[in-house]
Coordinates of C-alpha atoms and ligand atoms in Angstrom, one line a residue:
M1 CA 179.7 0.3 -41.0
E2 CA 177.8 2.4 -43.3
R3 CA 178.7 2.4 -47.2
R4 CA 176.9 4.7 -49.6
Y5 CA 176.7 3.9 -53.3
D6 CA 174.1 4.5 -56.3
F7 CA 173.4 1.0 -57.2
I8 CA 173.7 -1.8 -55.3
I9 CA 173.6 -5.3 -56.8
I10 CA 173.1 -8.2 -54.8
G11 CA 174.7 -11.4 -56.5
S12 CA 177.3 -11.7 -59.0
G13 CA 175.8 -14.3 -61.3
I14 CA 174.7 -13.1 -65.3
A15 CA 172.0 -10.9 -63.8
G16 CA 173.7 -8.9 -61.5
L17 CA 177.1 -8.6 -63.6
F18 CA 175.1 -7.5 -66.5
F19 CA 173.3 -5.0 -64.7
A20 CA 176.4 -4.0 -62.8
Q21 CA 178.6 -3.2 -65.9
K22 CA 175.5 -1.6 -68.0
V23 CA 175.1 1.2 -65.3
A24 CA 178.6 1.6 -64.6
D25 CA 179.1 2.2 -68.5
L26 CA 175.8 4.5 -68.6
T27 CA 176.8 6.6 -65.4
P28 CA 180.5 6.7 -65.0
K29 CA 180.0 9.0 -62.3
A30 CA 178.0 6.7 -60.1
R31 CA 179.3 4.1 -57.7
V32 CA 178.3 0.7 -58.2
A33 CA 178.7 -2.0 -55.5
V34 CA 178.4 -5.8 -56.3
I35 CA 177.9 -7.7 -53.1
T36 CA 178.2 -11.6 -53.5
K37 CA 178.0 -14.0 -50.5
K38 CA 181.0 -16.6 -51.3
S39 CA 183.7 -16.2 -54.3
E40 CA 182.6 -13.9 -57.2
S41 CA 181.9 -16.7 -59.9
D42 CA 179.8 -18.9 -57.1
S43 CA 176.6 -18.9 -58.8
N44 CA 174.1 -21.0 -60.9
T45 CA 175.4 -19.0 -64.0
N46 CA 178.9 -20.8 -63.5
Y47 CA 177.1 -24.1 -64.0
A48 CA 175.0 -23.4 -66.9
Q49 CA 176.0 -26.2 -69.6
G50 CA 173.3 -26.1 -72.6
G51 CA 173.8 -22.7 -73.4
I52 CA 171.1 -19.5 -74.5
A53 CA 168.2 -20.1 -76.7
T54 CA 167.7 -17.4 -79.1
V55 CA 166.7 -17.2 -82.7
M56 CA 170.0 -17.1 -84.7
S57 CA 169.7 -19.7 -87.7
P58 CA 167.9 -18.1 -91.2
T59 CA 165.7 -21.2 -91.0
D60 CA 164.3 -19.9 -87.2
S61 CA 161.9 -17.4 -86.3
F62 CA 161.0 -15.5 -83.7
D63 CA 157.3 -16.9 -84.0
A64 CA 158.9 -20.4 -83.6
H65 CA 160.7 -19.5 -80.4
I66 CA 157.4 -17.8 -79.1
A67 CA 155.2 -20.6 -79.6
D68 CA 157.9 -23.1 -78.3
T69 CA 158.1 -21.3 -75.1
L70 CA 154.2 -20.9 -74.7
T71 CA 153.9 -24.8 -75.1
A72 CA 156.3 -25.4 -72.4
G73 CA 154.9 -22.8 -70.2
A74 CA 151.2 -24.5 -70.4
G75 CA 149.3 -21.7 -70.6
L76 CA 150.8 -19.6 -67.9
C77 CA 153.3 -17.6 -69.9
H78 CA 152.5 -13.8 -70.2
T79 CA 152.7 -13.7 -74.1
K80 CA 153.9 -10.1 -74.2
V81 CA 156.8 -11.0 -71.9
V82 CA 157.9 -13.8 -73.9
E83 CA 157.5 -11.6 -77.4
T84 CA 159.8 -9.1 -75.7
V85 CA 162.2 -11.4 -74.3
V86 CA 162.5 -13.5 -77.5
R87 CA 162.9 -10.8 -79.8
S88 CA 165.3 -8.9 -77.6
G89 CA 167.4 -12.2 -77.6
P90 CA 169.7 -11.8 -80.6
E91 CA 170.6 -8.2 -79.3
A92 CA 171.2 -9.5 -76.0
V93 CA 173.6 -12.1 -77.3
R94 CA 175.6 -9.9 -79.4
K95 CA 176.0 -7.6 -76.2
L96 CA 177.4 -10.7 -74.5
I97 CA 179.7 -11.4 -77.6
D98 CA 180.8 -7.5 -77.7
I99 CA 181.5 -8.0 -73.7
G100 CA 184.1 -10.8 -74.8
V101 CA 182.0 -14.1 -74.4
K102 CA 183.2 -16.5 -76.7
F103 CA 180.6 -19.0 -78.0
T104 CA 181.5 -22.1 -80.1
K105 CA 181.7 -21.6 -83.8
V106 CA 181.9 -24.4 -86.4
K107 CA 183.2 -23.8 -89.8
G108 CA 183.0 -19.8 -89.0
S109 CA 179.4 -19.7 -87.9
Y110 CA 178.0 -19.8 -84.5
D111 CA 177.0 -23.6 -83.5
L112 CA 173.2 -24.2 -82.4
G113 CA 172.4 -26.9 -80.0
R114 CA 169.1 -28.8 -79.5
E115 CA 167.3 -29.3 -76.4
G116 CA 163.6 -30.3 -75.3
G117 CA 160.7 -28.6 -76.3
H118 CA 162.5 -26.6 -79.0
S119 CA 161.2 -27.0 -82.4
T120 CA 164.7 -26.4 -84.2
N121 CA 168.5 -25.9 -83.1
R122 CA 168.8 -22.7 -81.5
V123 CA 171.2 -22.9 -78.4
I124 CA 174.4 -20.7 -78.7
H125 CA 176.8 -22.3 -76.2
A126 CA 180.7 -22.3 -75.4
A127 CA 181.2 -26.2 -75.7
D128 CA 179.5 -27.4 -72.5
L129 CA 180.4 -24.8 -70.2
T130 CA 178.6 -21.8 -71.4
G131 CA 178.1 -20.6 -68.0
R132 CA 181.6 -20.6 -67.0
E133 CA 182.5 -18.7 -70.3
I134 CA 179.7 -15.9 -69.4
E135 CA 180.8 -15.4 -65.6
R136 CA 184.4 -15.1 -66.8
A137 CA 183.9 -12.4 -69.4
L138 CA 181.1 -10.4 -67.1
L139 CA 183.6 -10.5 -64.2
T140 CA 186.2 -9.2 -66.2
A141 CA 184.4 -6.6 -67.7
C142 CA 183.4 -5.6 -64.3
R143 CA 186.7 -5.8 -62.8
R144 CA 187.8 -3.4 -65.4
K145 CA 185.2 -0.5 -64.4
K146 CA 186.8 2.1 -61.9
N147 CA 183.3 2.7 -60.5
V148 CA 182.4 -0.9 -59.6
D149 CA 183.5 -2.3 -56.2
I150 CA 182.6 -6.0 -55.7
F151 CA 182.5 -7.3 -52.0
R152 CA 182.9 -11.3 -52.0
D153 CA 182.2 -13.2 -48.6
T154 CA 179.5 -10.7 -48.1
I155 CA 176.0 -12.0 -47.6
G156 CA 172.7 -9.9 -47.9
L157 CA 170.8 -10.1 -44.5
D158 CA 167.4 -8.1 -45.3
L159 CA 166.7 -4.7 -47.2
I160 CA 166.5 -1.5 -45.5
T161 CA 163.1 0.1 -46.6
Y162 CA 161.4 3.2 -45.7
E163 CA 158.1 5.1 -46.4
H164 CA 158.3 7.6 -49.3
Q165 CA 154.9 9.6 -50.2
G166 CA 152.7 6.9 -49.0
H167 CA 154.5 4.0 -50.8
R168 CA 157.5 1.6 -49.7
R169 CA 160.9 2.4 -51.0
C170 CA 163.9 0.5 -50.8
G171 CA 167.4 2.0 -49.5
G172 CA 169.7 -0.6 -49.6
V173 CA 170.7 -3.7 -47.6
Y174 CA 172.0 -5.0 -44.3
T175 CA 175.2 -7.3 -44.6
F176 CA 177.1 -9.6 -42.6
S177 CA 180.4 -10.9 -43.7
Q178 CA 181.4 -14.3 -41.7
H179 CA 184.8 -14.1 -42.7
K180 CA 185.5 -10.7 -41.1
R181 CA 182.9 -11.1 -38.5
E182 CA 181.4 -7.7 -39.4
F183 CA 177.9 -6.1 -40.4
N184 CA 177.6 -3.4 -42.5
S185 CA 174.5 -1.1 -44.1
F186 CA 175.2 -0.4 -47.6
Y187 CA 172.7 2.4 -48.9
A188 CA 171.9 3.4 -52.6
P189 CA 168.6 4.5 -54.1
V190 CA 168.6 1.4 -56.2
T191 CA 169.0 -2.0 -55.1
M192 CA 169.1 -5.1 -57.5
L193 CA 168.1 -8.4 -56.3
A194 CA 169.9 -10.8 -58.4
T195 CA 170.4 -13.8 -56.1
G196 CA 169.4 -16.8 -58.3
G197 CA 167.6 -19.6 -57.4
L198 CA 166.3 -21.9 -54.4
G199 CA 167.5 -25.4 -55.6
Q200 CA 169.0 -26.0 -52.1
A201 CA 165.4 -26.3 -50.7
Y202 CA 165.6 -29.5 -52.2
F203 CA 167.6 -32.7 -50.9
N204 CA 168.8 -33.6 -54.6
T205 CA 169.5 -30.6 -56.9
T206 CA 171.6 -29.5 -59.6
N207 CA 172.2 -26.2 -57.9
P208 CA 175.5 -25.2 -56.1
A209 CA 175.3 -24.5 -52.4
I210 CA 174.5 -20.5 -52.9
A211 CA 171.0 -21.2 -54.2
T212 CA 168.8 -20.7 -50.9
G213 CA 166.4 -18.6 -52.1
D214 CA 167.6 -15.5 -50.3
G215 CA 166.2 -12.9 -52.6
V216 CA 162.9 -14.1 -52.4
A217 CA 163.1 -14.4 -48.9
M218 CA 164.3 -10.8 -48.5
A219 CA 161.8 -9.3 -50.7
F220 CA 158.7 -11.2 -49.1
R221 CA 160.0 -10.0 -45.7
A222 CA 160.5 -6.4 -47.3
G223 CA 156.7 -6.1 -48.6
A224 CA 157.2 -7.5 -52.1
R225 CA 154.5 -10.0 -53.7
V226 CA 156.0 -13.5 -54.9
A227 CA 154.3 -15.6 -57.4
N228 CA 154.4 -19.2 -58.9
L229 CA 156.7 -20.9 -56.6
E230 CA 154.5 -24.2 -56.8
F231 CA 156.5 -24.5 -60.3
V232 CA 159.8 -26.0 -59.4
Q233 CA 161.6 -27.2 -62.3
F234 CA 163.4 -30.9 -62.1
H235 CA 165.9 -31.3 -64.7
P236 CA 165.5 -35.0 -65.9
T237 CA 169.2 -35.9 -66.2
T238 CA 171.2 -35.3 -63.3
L239 CA 174.3 -38.1 -62.9
Y240 CA 173.3 -40.8 -60.5
S241 CA 176.3 -40.7 -58.3
P242 CA 175.2 -41.0 -54.7
G243 CA 177.0 -39.2 -51.7
R244 CA 178.9 -37.3 -54.5
K245 CA 178.9 -33.7 -55.7
P246 CA 175.6 -33.7 -58.0
F247 CA 176.9 -33.2 -61.8
L248 CA 174.0 -31.9 -64.6
I249 CA 174.0 -34.2 -67.8
S250 CA 173.0 -31.3 -70.1
E251 CA 169.9 -31.7 -72.0
A252 CA 171.9 -30.9 -75.3
V253 CA 173.1 -34.6 -75.0
R254 CA 169.7 -35.6 -75.7
G255 CA 169.7 -33.0 -78.5
E256 CA 172.7 -34.7 -79.8
G257 CA 170.6 -38.2 -80.2
A258 CA 171.0 -39.6 -76.5
I259 CA 168.3 -42.1 -75.6
L260 CA 166.7 -42.8 -72.3
I261 CA 166.5 -46.4 -71.5
N262 CA 165.1 -48.2 -68.4
T263 CA 167.6 -50.9 -66.4
A264 CA 165.8 -53.6 -68.3
G265 CA 167.5 -51.5 -71.4
K266 CA 163.8 -50.6 -72.7
K267 CA 163.5 -47.0 -74.7
F268 CA 160.6 -45.9 -72.6
M269 CA 160.4 -42.4 -74.1
R270 CA 158.8 -44.1 -77.1
K271 CA 155.7 -43.7 -75.0
Y272 CA 155.6 -39.9 -75.2
P273 CA 155.2 -39.2 -78.9
P274 CA 155.7 -37.2 -80.7
L275 CA 159.1 -35.5 -79.2
K276 CA 160.1 -38.6 -77.3
E277 CA 163.5 -37.9 -75.3
L278 CA 162.9 -34.1 -76.6
A279 CA 159.8 -33.3 -75.1
P280 CA 159.8 -30.3 -72.5
R281 CA 161.3 -31.0 -69.3
D282 CA 158.2 -31.6 -67.0
I283 CA 157.1 -34.5 -69.5
V284 CA 160.4 -36.1 -69.4
A285 CA 160.9 -35.9 -65.7
R286 CA 157.4 -37.2 -64.9
A287 CA 158.1 -40.1 -67.4
I288 CA 161.8 -40.9 -65.4
D289 CA 160.1 -40.8 -62.2
S290 CA 157.2 -43.1 -63.2
E291 CA 159.9 -45.3 -64.9
M292 CA 161.7 -45.6 -61.6
K293 CA 158.6 -46.2 -59.6
E294 CA 157.2 -48.9 -61.5
N295 CA 160.6 -50.8 -61.8
G296 CA 161.8 -50.1 -58.4
D297 CA 165.0 -48.7 -59.7
E298 CA 167.1 -45.7 -58.1
F299 CA 168.0 -44.6 -62.0
V300 CA 167.3 -45.0 -65.7
Y301 CA 170.2 -44.8 -68.3
L302 CA 170.8 -41.9 -70.6
D303 CA 172.7 -43.3 -73.8
I304 CA 175.1 -41.5 -76.2
S305 CA 177.4 -44.3 -76.7
H306 CA 176.1 -44.9 -80.4
R307 CA 177.6 -41.2 -81.4
P308 CA 181.2 -41.6 -82.7
A309 CA 183.4 -41.1 -79.5
A310 CA 185.6 -38.1 -81.0
F311 CA 182.3 -36.1 -81.6
V312 CA 181.0 -36.7 -77.9
K313 CA 184.5 -35.6 -76.6
K314 CA 184.6 -32.4 -78.8
R315 CA 180.8 -31.4 -78.2
F316 CA 180.8 -32.7 -74.5
P317 CA 184.6 -32.2 -73.1
N318 CA 183.4 -31.3 -69.6
I319 CA 180.9 -33.9 -69.0
Y320 CA 183.0 -36.5 -70.8
K321 CA 185.8 -35.2 -68.6
E322 CA 183.9 -35.5 -65.0
C323 CA 182.1 -38.8 -65.9
L324 CA 185.7 -40.4 -66.7
R325 CA 187.0 -39.1 -63.4
R326 CA 183.9 -40.7 -61.7
G327 CA 184.7 -44.0 -63.4
L328 CA 182.4 -43.7 -66.5
D329 CA 183.5 -43.5 -70.0
I330 CA 180.1 -42.3 -71.8
T331 CA 181.5 -43.0 -75.4
K332 CA 181.3 -46.6 -74.5
E333 CA 178.7 -47.1 -71.6
P334 CA 175.5 -45.5 -70.7
I335 CA 175.1 -43.0 -68.1
P336 CA 172.9 -43.7 -64.8
V337 CA 170.6 -40.6 -64.3
V338 CA 168.2 -38.9 -61.9
P339 CA 165.6 -36.2 -62.0
S340 CA 166.8 -33.3 -59.6
A341 CA 165.5 -29.6 -58.8
H342 CA 166.8 -27.2 -61.1
Y343 CA 165.0 -24.1 -61.8
A344 CA 162.4 -21.9 -59.9
C345 CA 160.1 -20.6 -62.4
G346 CA 158.6 -18.4 -59.7
G347 CA 160.0 -15.8 -57.8
V348 CA 159.5 -12.0 -56.8
L349 CA 156.7 -10.5 -58.9
A350 CA 158.3 -8.3 -61.3
D351 CA 157.8 -6.5 -64.7
I352 CA 160.3 -7.0 -67.7
Y353 CA 162.2 -4.0 -66.2
G354 CA 162.8 -5.6 -62.9
R355 CA 160.5 -3.2 -61.1
T356 CA 158.6 -4.7 -58.1
D357 CA 156.1 -3.6 -55.5
I358 CA 158.9 -1.8 -53.8
E359 CA 160.1 1.3 -55.5
G360 CA 163.9 1.4 -56.0
M361 CA 164.2 -2.4 -55.3
Y362 CA 164.8 -4.2 -58.9
V363 CA 165.0 -8.0 -59.4
C364 CA 166.4 -9.9 -62.1
G365 CA 167.2 -13.4 -63.1
E366 CA 166.2 -16.4 -61.6
A367 CA 164.7 -14.5 -58.5
A368 CA 162.3 -12.7 -60.4
C369 CA 158.9 -14.4 -61.9
T370 CA 157.8 -12.0 -64.8
G371 CA 155.6 -14.5 -66.6
M372 CA 158.5 -15.6 -69.2
H373 CA 158.4 -19.1 -67.9
G374 CA 154.7 -19.7 -67.4
A375 CA 154.3 -23.4 -65.6
N376 CA 157.4 -24.8 -67.1
R377 CA 160.5 -22.9 -68.4
L378 CA 161.6 -23.6 -71.9
A379 CA 165.2 -25.0 -72.0
S380 CA 168.0 -22.6 -72.0
N381 CA 165.5 -19.5 -71.8
S382 CA 166.9 -18.8 -68.5
L383 CA 169.9 -17.1 -69.7
L384 CA 168.3 -15.3 -72.1
E385 CA 165.6 -13.9 -70.0
A386 CA 168.2 -13.1 -67.3
V387 CA 170.2 -11.2 -69.7
V388 CA 167.5 -9.5 -71.6
M389 CA 165.9 -8.3 -67.9
A390 CA 169.2 -6.8 -66.7
D391 CA 169.4 -5.0 -70.0
F392 CA 166.3 -3.4 -69.6
A393 CA 166.5 -3.0 -65.7
A394 CA 169.8 -0.7 -66.1
D395 CA 168.2 1.8 -68.5
D396 CA 164.9 1.6 -66.2
A397 CA 167.1 2.1 -62.7
V398 CA 169.6 4.9 -64.2
A399 CA 166.0 7.0 -65.3
F400 CA 164.8 6.2 -61.9
I401 CA 167.8 7.7 -60.2
A402 CA 167.9 10.7 -62.8
E403 CA 164.2 11.6 -62.0
N404 CA 163.9 11.5 -58.3
R405 CA 165.3 12.7 -55.1
F406 CA 166.4 10.5 -52.3
P407 CA 166.1 11.4 -48.7
E408 CA 169.3 10.2 -46.3
V409 CA 167.9 6.8 -45.0
P410 CA 168.4 6.8 -41.5
P411 CA 170.2 3.9 -39.8
A412 CA 167.9 1.3 -38.8
E413 CA 167.9 -1.8 -36.3
Q414 CA 170.7 -3.6 -36.8
W415 CA 171.1 -7.3 -36.0
L416 CA 171.3 -8.5 -32.3
H417 CA 174.5 -10.6 -32.4
S418 CA 177.6 -12.1 -30.7
S419 CA 180.5 -13.5 -32.1
I420 CA 180.8 -16.8 -30.8
V421 CA 179.2 -19.8 -32.3
R422 CA 178.5 -22.5 -29.6
Q423 CA 178.4 -25.8 -30.8
K424 CA 174.8 -26.7 -29.6
E425 CA 173.3 -24.3 -32.1
K426 CA 175.2 -25.5 -35.0
V427 CA 173.7 -28.9 -34.4
Y428 CA 170.1 -27.5 -34.7
I429 CA 170.9 -25.8 -37.7
S430 CA 171.9 -28.5 -39.7
H431 CA 169.4 -30.7 -38.2
D432 CA 166.6 -28.4 -39.3
R433 CA 168.2 -27.8 -42.9
L434 CA 168.2 -31.6 -43.7
S435 CA 164.8 -32.0 -42.6
L436 CA 163.6 -29.2 -44.5
K437 CA 165.3 -30.6 -47.8
R438 CA 164.0 -34.2 -47.1
L439 CA 160.3 -32.8 -46.5
M440 CA 160.8 -30.9 -49.5
S441 CA 161.9 -33.4 -51.8
D442 CA 159.5 -36.2 -50.2
F443 CA 156.3 -34.0 -50.2
L444 CA 156.9 -31.3 -53.1
G445 CA 158.6 -33.5 -55.5
I446 CA 157.6 -34.5 -59.1
V447 CA 154.3 -35.9 -57.9
R448 CA 152.3 -34.2 -55.1
S449 CA 149.3 -35.0 -53.3
E450 CA 146.6 -32.8 -51.3
E451 CA 148.0 -35.2 -48.1
R452 CA 151.7 -34.8 -48.6
L453 CA 151.2 -30.7 -49.1
R454 CA 149.1 -31.0 -45.9
L455 CA 151.7 -32.5 -43.8
A456 CA 154.7 -30.6 -45.6
Q457 CA 152.9 -27.4 -44.5
E458 CA 152.4 -28.2 -41.0
R459 CA 155.8 -29.4 -40.8
I460 CA 157.8 -26.4 -42.3
R461 CA 155.5 -24.2 -40.2
M462 CA 157.0 -25.8 -36.9
I463 CA 160.5 -25.4 -38.3
L464 CA 160.0 -21.6 -39.6
R465 CA 158.5 -20.8 -36.2
A466 CA 161.5 -22.4 -34.1
I467 CA 164.0 -20.8 -36.6
N468 CA 162.2 -17.4 -36.0
N469 CA 162.6 -17.8 -32.4
Y470 CA 165.9 -18.6 -32.1
Y471 CA 167.4 -16.7 -35.2
L472 CA 167.9 -13.1 -33.5
S473 CA 169.2 -14.6 -30.5
Q474 CA 172.0 -16.9 -32.0
P475 CA 175.4 -15.7 -33.4
A476 CA 175.1 -14.9 -37.0
S477 CA 176.2 -17.3 -39.6
Y478 CA 175.6 -17.8 -43.2
N479 CA 174.0 -21.0 -42.0
I480 CA 171.4 -19.7 -40.0
V481 CA 170.7 -16.7 -42.3
E482 CA 170.3 -19.3 -45.2
L483 CA 168.5 -21.5 -43.0
R484 CA 165.7 -18.9 -42.2
N485 CA 165.6 -18.0 -46.0
L486 CA 165.2 -21.7 -47.1
A487 CA 162.3 -22.4 -44.3
L488 CA 160.6 -18.9 -45.6
V489 CA 160.4 -20.1 -49.6
S490 CA 159.7 -23.9 -48.8
D491 CA 156.6 -22.5 -46.8
L492 CA 155.7 -19.9 -49.8
I493 CA 156.4 -23.2 -52.1
V494 CA 154.1 -25.1 -50.2
R495 CA 151.4 -22.2 -50.1
C496 CA 151.5 -21.6 -53.8
A497 CA 151.1 -25.5 -54.3
S498 CA 148.3 -25.8 -52.0
R499 CA 146.5 -23.2 -53.9
R500 CA 146.8 -24.9 -57.3
K501 CA 144.0 -27.4 -57.4
E502 CA 144.7 -28.6 -60.7
S503 CA 147.8 -30.2 -62.6
R504 CA 149.8 -27.7 -64.9
G505 CA 153.3 -27.6 -66.3
L506 CA 155.5 -28.6 -63.3
H507 CA 153.0 -29.1 -60.9
F508 CA 151.2 -32.6 -60.8
I509 CA 148.9 -33.3 -58.2
I510 CA 147.2 -36.8 -58.0
D511 CA 144.1 -35.6 -56.5
Y512 CA 143.7 -33.3 -59.4
P513 CA 145.3 -34.5 -62.3
E514 CA 143.3 -32.5 -65.3
T515 CA 144.5 -29.1 -66.4
D516 CA 141.4 -26.7 -65.3
D517 CA 141.6 -23.7 -67.3
L518 CA 138.5 -22.1 -66.0
H519 CA 139.7 -21.5 -62.5
Y520 CA 143.4 -21.9 -62.6
R521 CA 144.9 -20.4 -65.9
R522 CA 146.5 -17.5 -63.6
D523 CA 149.5 -16.9 -61.7
T524 CA 149.4 -17.7 -58.1
V525 CA 150.3 -14.6 -56.2
I526 CA 151.2 -14.2 -52.4
A527 CA 151.1 -10.8 -50.8
P528 CA 152.9 -10.6 -47.4
P529 CA 151.2 -9.3 -44.2
G530 CA 150.3 -6.0 -44.3
F531 CA 150.7 -5.8 -48.4
R532 CA 149.7 -2.2 -49.9
R533 CA 149.6 -1.9 -53.6
F534 CA 151.4 1.2 -54.8
I535 CA 149.5 3.7 -56.6
P536 CA 151.9 5.2 -59.0
N537 CA 152.5 8.8 -58.9
R538 CA 151.0 10.5 -61.8
K539 CA 153.8 13.4 -62.1
G540 CA 156.6 11.0 -62.5
R541 CA 157.3 8.1 -65.0
A542 CA 154.5 5.6 -65.4
R543 CA 155.5 3.0 -62.6
N544 CA 153.2 -0.2 -62.5
Y545 CA 155.2 -2.3 -60.1
G546 CA 154.7 -6.0 -60.8
C547 CA 151.5 -5.3 -62.8
C548 CA 152.7 -4.3 -66.3
R549 CA 153.4 -7.7 -67.5
Ligands
FAD601 P1 173.1 -16.8 -60.1 O1 173.6 -17.3 -61.1 O2 172.7 -18.1 -59.3 O3 173.8 -16.1 -59.2 C1 173.1 -15.4 -58.1 C2 174.2 -14.7 -57.4 O4 173.8 -14.3 -56.1 C3 175.3 -15.5 -56.8 O5 176.4 -15.0 -56.9 C4 175.3 -15.8 -55.3 O6 176.3 -15.9 -54.6 C5 174.5 -14.5 -55.0 N1 173.7 -14.4 -53.7 C6 172.7 -15.2 -53.4 N2 172.1 -14.9 -52.3 C7 172.8 -14.0 -51.5 C8 172.9 -13.2 -50.7 N3 172.1 -13.3 -49.6 N4 173.8 -12.3 -50.5 C9 174.5 -11.9 -51.3 N5 174.7 -13.0 -52.5 C10 173.8 -13.6 -52.6 N6 169.9 -22.0 -67.8 C11 170.4 -21.6 -69.0 O7 169.3 -20.8 -69.8 N7 170.8 -22.4 -70.0 C12 171.5 -23.5 -69.4 O8 172.6 -23.9 -70.0 C13 171.6 -23.8 -68.2 N8 172.2 -24.7 -67.6 C14 172.3 -24.8 -66.2 C15 172.9 -25.7 -65.4 C16 173.1 -26.2 -64.1 C17 174.0 -26.9 -63.4 C18 172.4 -25.1 -63.4 C19 172.2 -25.2 -62.0 C20 171.2 -24.1 -63.9 C21 171.5 -24.1 -65.2 N9 170.4 -23.0 -66.0 C22 170.5 -22.8 -67.5 C23 169.7 -22.0 -65.1 C24 170.9 -20.8 -65.3 O9 171.9 -21.4 -65.0 C25 170.3 -20.0 -63.9 O10 168.9 -19.6 -63.9 C26 171.0 -18.5 -64.2 O11 172.3 -18.7 -64.0 C27 170.5 -17.6 -62.9 O12 171.4 -16.5 -63.1 P2 171.1 -15.3 -61.7 O13 172.3 -14.4 -62.1 O14 169.9 -15.2 -61.8 O15 171.6 -16.0 -60.5
SIN602 C1 171.0 -28.1 -69.9 O1 172.1 -27.8 -70.2 O2 170.3 -29.1 -69.9 C2 170.5 -27.1 -68.7 C3 169.8 -26.1 -69.5 C4 168.8 -25.2 -69.0 O3 168.5 -25.3 -67.5 O4 168.2 -24.4 -69.5

């Protein structure tokens, strides 16, 4: 079936929903479709705990937030982008509050938490369930708009592109609904990719099942460049709970004084002055990794039991309850923790307006790479970047539609499919998915080596080739769609990592342990085959895809 809209948004996390409600407000006559592959709230956003970093305290300053972001980013942040996002933070948070997000207040003022790499308290939060509160408020706002349709259980397969005056334009997206076993073509002049992260490429991850890098894969296949995918952030403290659903222990717990100790009871972060437990994430995650390897342990401990029990229960109600449900009283005993894949600092190359190499295709939030996070994201800067970008992108996308004409996009080649899934293929798919995740965790984890990267590349290529061979001949399923995307993003991660012959931020490689500013203080950009740089139309608005960062 063909569906025609003005704006299509793929993804219903903070980036997608903020963009959707804003374009719906700005253009009440426009029709807006939000496409999301599972339930509406199934997103990384929904799991965010710590909060949003922004300058709210009179003792804080934009300069301090900018400086902390640049330090964490290890020389790769784009200063202009950082300045713009940080300075736009308070207004973006105000917009969230106006939409209905209820952040925690103490004695009438917003409570500000502390997290790693921040020189002061600046993380506005809703207890330890910030993401759930944001998701609730944004979904309520979108559901109230008469011109927004939300399509759940609908996965974006590939972008629809066409040639326009010598460059590539996006005309929408092909989708599949497993539930209804239905294929659709959604057409619109603007398509926003707000598909989130790729944590599911790894065996241990904080990310929910939806985070399979679909946006990065779709954009690359459509002809857009991607960048900095070697910088996969590992969150230092995920609950060690083998065989059970992953659960994050927020960095805000360390912000409230929790101490890391090894299994012999030693406080090992003393070796990393001056910030110790509150050092940027790359440092803390590597310290834990090295402690576990040195002692042959499977975890270390995070201890907050020295703080008053009543405080811990009030400040971290969800973490307290979830740990208790798993048999651990965090007010009385230390929490076993391990690092897990958490956040993609790289993604589809974009400017701060979400514009990409493909006209009409925007990207926002974790799927994008704007230069905000450099080689290592500062804690709680992700929700901030997502909302600021979505805000800017909405203005740009509305102007783009107003200033341009759009031909009717002809229906294109459809997925070859049948509707019966044979058992044999299912086994192949789950086997390949597991192999990929193991490979990525073993060979592209916190500490890398040339040898491991080479081996990973060979094996990922084999899996990718096999999937590309059986992909179109198989019955459609979310599993196979996601596996194809996971294999492509894994290949892109290893390609980025192999190009960076130095250690910087989240990319630590034992063969090149030093940072090499002379040769590598730059983004790792990968262009798809046949990529042509778009030359801006002088008559139109200055559109400088992916480069004006
Ligand atoms: P998401 O919120 O992940 O939304 C992506 C959406 O796209 C989902 O709805 C998904 O179903 C949909 N989707 C994906 N692929 C497709 C497809 N092919 N077709 C259709 N739909 C698709 N950051 C902070 O700044 N502060 C925090 O405190 C914080 N805590 C975190 C805690 C956890 C446990 C995790 C996992 C992350 C945390 N982060 C935090 C990171 C932050 O939550 C994410 O980076 C951010 O929410 C990403 O928002 P997004 O809108 O880009 O993507
Ligand atoms: C956390 O609460 O520790 C997560 C914060 C983040 O990922 O920015």
